[in-house]
Short mmCIF file of C-alpha atoms in Angstrom, two decimals:
data_model
loop_
_atom_site.label_atom_id
_atom_site.label_comp_id
_atom_site.label_asym_id
_atom_site.label_seq_id
_atom_site.Cartn_x
_atom_site.Cartn_y
_atom_site.Cartn_z
CA UNK Q 41 -12.36 -10.00 1.53
CA UNK Q 42 -13.28 -9.94 5.21
CA UNK Q 43 -14.38 -13.17 6.93
CA UNK Q 44 -16.46 -13.37 10.10
CA UNK Q 45 -18.23 -16.16 12.01
CA UNK Q 46 -21.82 -15.21 12.90
CA UNK Q 47 -24.03 -17.72 14.72
CA UNK Q 48 -23.63 -20.86 12.58
CA UNK Q 49 -21.60 -19.96 9.49
CA UNK Q 50 -18.83 -17.86 8.04
CA UNK Q 51 -19.78 -14.72 6.13
CA UNK Q 52 -17.47 -13.14 3.58
CA UNK Q 53 -17.73 -9.53 2.40
CA UNK Q 54 -15.76 -7.95 -0.43
CA UNK Q 55 -15.85 -5.09 -2.92
CA UNK Q 56 -18.01 -6.57 -5.67
CA UNK Q 57 -18.60 -5.16 -9.12
CA UNK Q 58 -22.22 -4.41 -10.02
CA UNK Q 59 -22.53 -1.29 -12.19
CA UNK Q 60 -19.73 0.10 -10.03
CA UNK Q 61 -18.25 -0.98 -6.71
CA UNK Q 62 -20.67 -2.43 -4.18
CA UNK Q 63 -20.49 -4.78 -1.19
CA UNK Q 64 -20.70 -8.48 -1.99
CA UNK Q 65 -21.84 -10.90 0.74
CA UNK Q 66 -21.64 -14.70 0.75
CA UNK Q 67 -21.71 -17.42 3.39
CA UNK Q 68 -20.05 -20.80 3.74
CA UNK Q 69 -19.68 -23.66 6.19
CA UNK Q 70 -16.59 -25.25 4.65
CA UNK Q 71 -14.85 -22.71 2.32
CA UNK Q 72 -15.51 -25.07 -0.59
CA UNK Q 73 -19.07 -24.06 -1.40
CA UNK Q 74 -20.34 -20.49 -1.09
CA UNK Q 75 -23.82 -19.06 -1.29
CA UNK Q 76 -23.76 -15.48 -2.57
CA UNK Q 77 -26.49 -13.18 -1.29
CA UNK Q 78 -27.96 -10.18 -3.04
CA UNK Q 79 -25.62 -7.18 -3.16
CA UNK Q 80 -25.82 -5.52 0.23
CA UNK Q 81 -25.99 -1.97 -1.16
CA UNK Q 82 -26.52 -0.15 -4.41
CA UNK Q 83 -23.42 1.07 -6.14
CA UNK Q 84 -21.40 2.84 -4.89
CA UNK Q 85 -20.16 1.43 -1.63
CA UNK Q 86 -17.08 -0.54 -0.64
CA UNK Q 87 -15.14 -1.83 2.35
CA UNK Q 88 -18.17 -3.47 3.99
CA UNK Q 89 -17.31 -5.22 7.25
CA UNK Q 90 -19.88 -7.22 9.24
CA UNK Q 91 -19.89 -7.19 13.04
CA UNK Q 92 -19.30 -10.66 14.57
CA UNK Q 93 -22.72 -10.73 16.25
CA UNK Q 94 -26.13 -9.17 15.91
CA UNK Q 95 -26.64 -5.84 17.65
CA UNK Q 96 -30.14 -5.17 18.91
CA UNK Q 97 -31.31 -8.33 17.12
CA UNK Q 98 -30.03 -7.14 13.71
CA UNK Q 99 -27.01 -7.83 11.55
CA UNK Q 100 -24.68 -4.83 11.52
CA UNK Q 101 -22.08 -3.54 9.08
CA UNK Q 102 -19.71 -0.60 8.72
CA UNK Q 103 -18.89 0.54 5.20
CA UNK Q 104 -17.62 3.43 3.13
CA UNK Q 105 -19.82 4.85 0.39
CA UNK Q 106 -17.78 5.63 -2.72
CA UNK Q 107 -18.12 6.70 -6.35
CA UNK Q 108 -17.14 5.47 -9.82
CA UNK Q 109 -13.48 6.52 -9.55
CA UNK Q 110 -10.75 6.30 -6.94
CA UNK Q 111 -13.09 7.94 -4.41
CA UNK Q 112 -11.58 11.30 -3.50
CA UNK Q 113 -13.71 11.32 -0.33
CA UNK Q 114 -14.90 8.83 2.24
CA UNK Q 115 -16.60 8.50 5.60
CA UNK Q 116 -17.49 5.40 7.62
CA UNK Q 117 -21.19 4.59 8.02
CA UNK Q 118 -23.05 2.02 10.15
CA UNK Q 119 -26.08 0.11 8.80
CA UNK Q 120 -28.40 -2.63 10.11
CA UNK Q 121 -30.35 -5.49 8.52
CA UNK Q 122 -32.88 -8.04 9.79
CA UNK Q 123 -31.81 -10.58 7.13
CA UNK Q 124 -28.60 -9.48 5.33
CA UNK Q 125 -30.71 -8.46 2.30
CA UNK Q 126 -32.56 -5.30 3.31
CA UNK Q 127 -30.33 -2.65 4.88
CA UNK Q 128 -31.34 0.53 6.65
CA UNK Q 129 -30.88 2.66 9.74
CA UNK Q 130 -27.79 4.12 8.10
CA UNK Q 131 -25.81 6.26 10.52
CA UNK Q 132 -22.65 8.30 10.07
CA UNK Q 133 -19.80 7.08 12.31
CA UNK Q 134 -16.88 9.37 11.43
CA UNK Q 135 -15.02 10.97 8.58
CA UNK Q 136 -11.56 12.25 7.69
CA UNK Q 137 -9.69 14.66 9.94
CA UNK Q 138 -8.32 17.39 7.69
CA UNK Q 139 -4.58 18.14 7.72
CA UNK Q 140 -3.74 14.72 9.28
CA UNK Q 141 -2.71 11.22 8.16
CA UNK Q 142 -6.43 10.54 7.59
CA UNK Q 143 -7.26 13.85 5.95
CA UNK Q 144 -8.61 12.57 2.61
CA UNK Q 145 -10.75 9.55 3.45
CA UNK Q 146 -11.29 6.74 5.95
CA UNK Q 147 -12.73 3.25 5.61
CA UNK Q 148 -13.25 0.16 7.76
CA UNK Q 149 -10.63 -2.59 7.87
CA UNK Q 150 -10.89 -5.91 9.73
CA UNK Q 151 -13.98 -7.27 11.47
CA UNK Q 152 -14.72 -5.18 14.60
CA UNK Q 153 -13.33 -6.69 17.80
CA UNK Q 154 -15.66 -6.78 20.81
CA UNK Q 155 -13.99 -5.69 24.05
CA UNK Q 156 -15.39 -4.88 27.49
CA UNK Q 157 -14.90 -1.17 26.67
CA UNK Q 158 -16.53 -1.16 23.22
CA UNK Q 159 -15.99 -2.26 19.62
CA UNK Q 160 -12.37 -1.85 18.59
CA UNK Q 161 -12.13 -1.08 14.91
CA UNK Q 162 -8.99 -0.89 12.83
CA UNK Q 163 -9.48 1.35 9.82
CA UNK Q 164 -7.53 2.87 6.98
CA UNK Q 165 -6.94 6.58 6.70
CA UNK Q 166 -5.61 8.27 3.58
CA UNK Q 167 -3.38 11.31 3.28
CA UNK Q 168 -3.02 13.15 -0.02
CA UNK Q 169 0.66 14.03 -0.27
CA UNK Q 170 2.73 15.70 -2.97
CA UNK Q 171 3.64 12.13 -4.07
CA UNK Q 172 0.06 10.86 -4.21
CA UNK Q 173 -2.14 8.97 -1.76
CA UNK Q 174 -0.63 7.40 1.37
CA UNK Q 175 -2.68 4.77 3.26
CA UNK Q 176 -2.22 4.36 7.04
CA UNK Q 177 -3.94 2.16 9.64
CA UNK Q 178 -5.59 3.63 12.72
CA UNK Q 179 -7.90 2.54 15.54
CA UNK Q 180 -11.12 3.73 17.09
CA UNK Q 181 -13.42 2.52 19.86
CA UNK Q 182 -17.17 2.44 19.23
CA UNK Q 183 -20.03 2.05 21.72
CA UNK Q 184 -21.10 -1.60 22.22
CA UNK Q 185 -24.84 -0.96 21.92
CA UNK Q 186 -24.77 2.01 19.54
CA UNK Q 187 -21.71 1.45 17.34
CA UNK Q 188 -22.27 4.66 15.39
CA UNK Q 189 -21.15 6.52 18.52
CA UNK Q 190 -17.38 7.00 18.77
CA UNK Q 191 -15.91 6.66 22.25
CA UNK Q 192 -12.32 7.37 21.22
CA UNK Q 193 -10.20 7.70 18.13
CA UNK Q 194 -6.48 7.02 18.54
CA UNK Q 195 -3.90 9.41 17.19
CA UNK Q 196 -1.41 8.96 15.68
CA UNK Q 197 -1.81 6.03 13.31
CA UNK Q 198 -0.65 2.54 14.36
CA UNK Q 199 0.87 1.47 11.03
CA UNK Q 200 2.11 3.25 7.91
CA UNK Q 201 3.95 2.17 4.76
CA UNK Q 202 7.69 1.83 5.45
CA UNK Q 203 8.85 -1.47 3.96
CA UNK Q 204 9.91 -1.41 0.32
CA UNK Q 205 6.99 -3.66 -0.73
CA UNK Q 206 4.58 -1.18 0.91
CA UNK Q 207 6.13 1.86 -0.76
CA UNK Q 208 6.54 0.68 -4.38
CA UNK Q 209 4.61 -1.48 -6.81
CA UNK Q 210 1.27 -1.36 -8.58
CA UNK Q 211 -0.23 0.69 -5.73
CA UNK Q 212 2.54 2.43 -3.78
CA UNK Q 213 2.43 3.82 -0.24
CA UNK Q 214 -0.24 1.50 1.14
CA UNK Q 215 -0.89 -0.50 4.28
CA UNK Q 216 -4.47 -1.73 4.15
CA UNK Q 217 -5.63 -3.89 7.08
CA UNK Q 218 -8.32 -6.47 6.29
CA UNK Q 219 -7.86 -9.08 9.03
CA UNK Q 220 -6.92 -9.21 12.71
CA UNK Q 221 -6.24 -12.13 15.02
CA UNK Q 222 -7.39 -11.76 18.62
#
């Protein structure tokens, strides 16, 4: 799950199950009681991350549409909502860069970080190797007022699986950022 403070409460987003993966949204004041909202999107979508403030008077989210399986594709999209129930104005942000560490798919990670230069996003990029999928973490800078516009995309990645616990286990070869402290 991703947690963000917007206006007067904490919002939590996660990959929910509703006839396939979709984005779940709930809010809380105290982390004891939660109020779950309607699913933000139809199946299939995952990795939904809310921006920490409204943009142009609307709630904003970046997400990665998916499918019923392990999603052999993936681009990051931006969407807006007046009320966290009805979403629209969907815009493509960016997709994989073939023949690189993010050549198979990309998806948003932690809550976007507002800087004076733009929205800093940390995202995951996936490489399909001869040993399977390898998840890396990268960064990009998006426009403050039009976050579907990419100002810069850092290369190379900033983090990749190297520690034993990142390279073996139920899901090997994964670093998957979901939170950042500023």
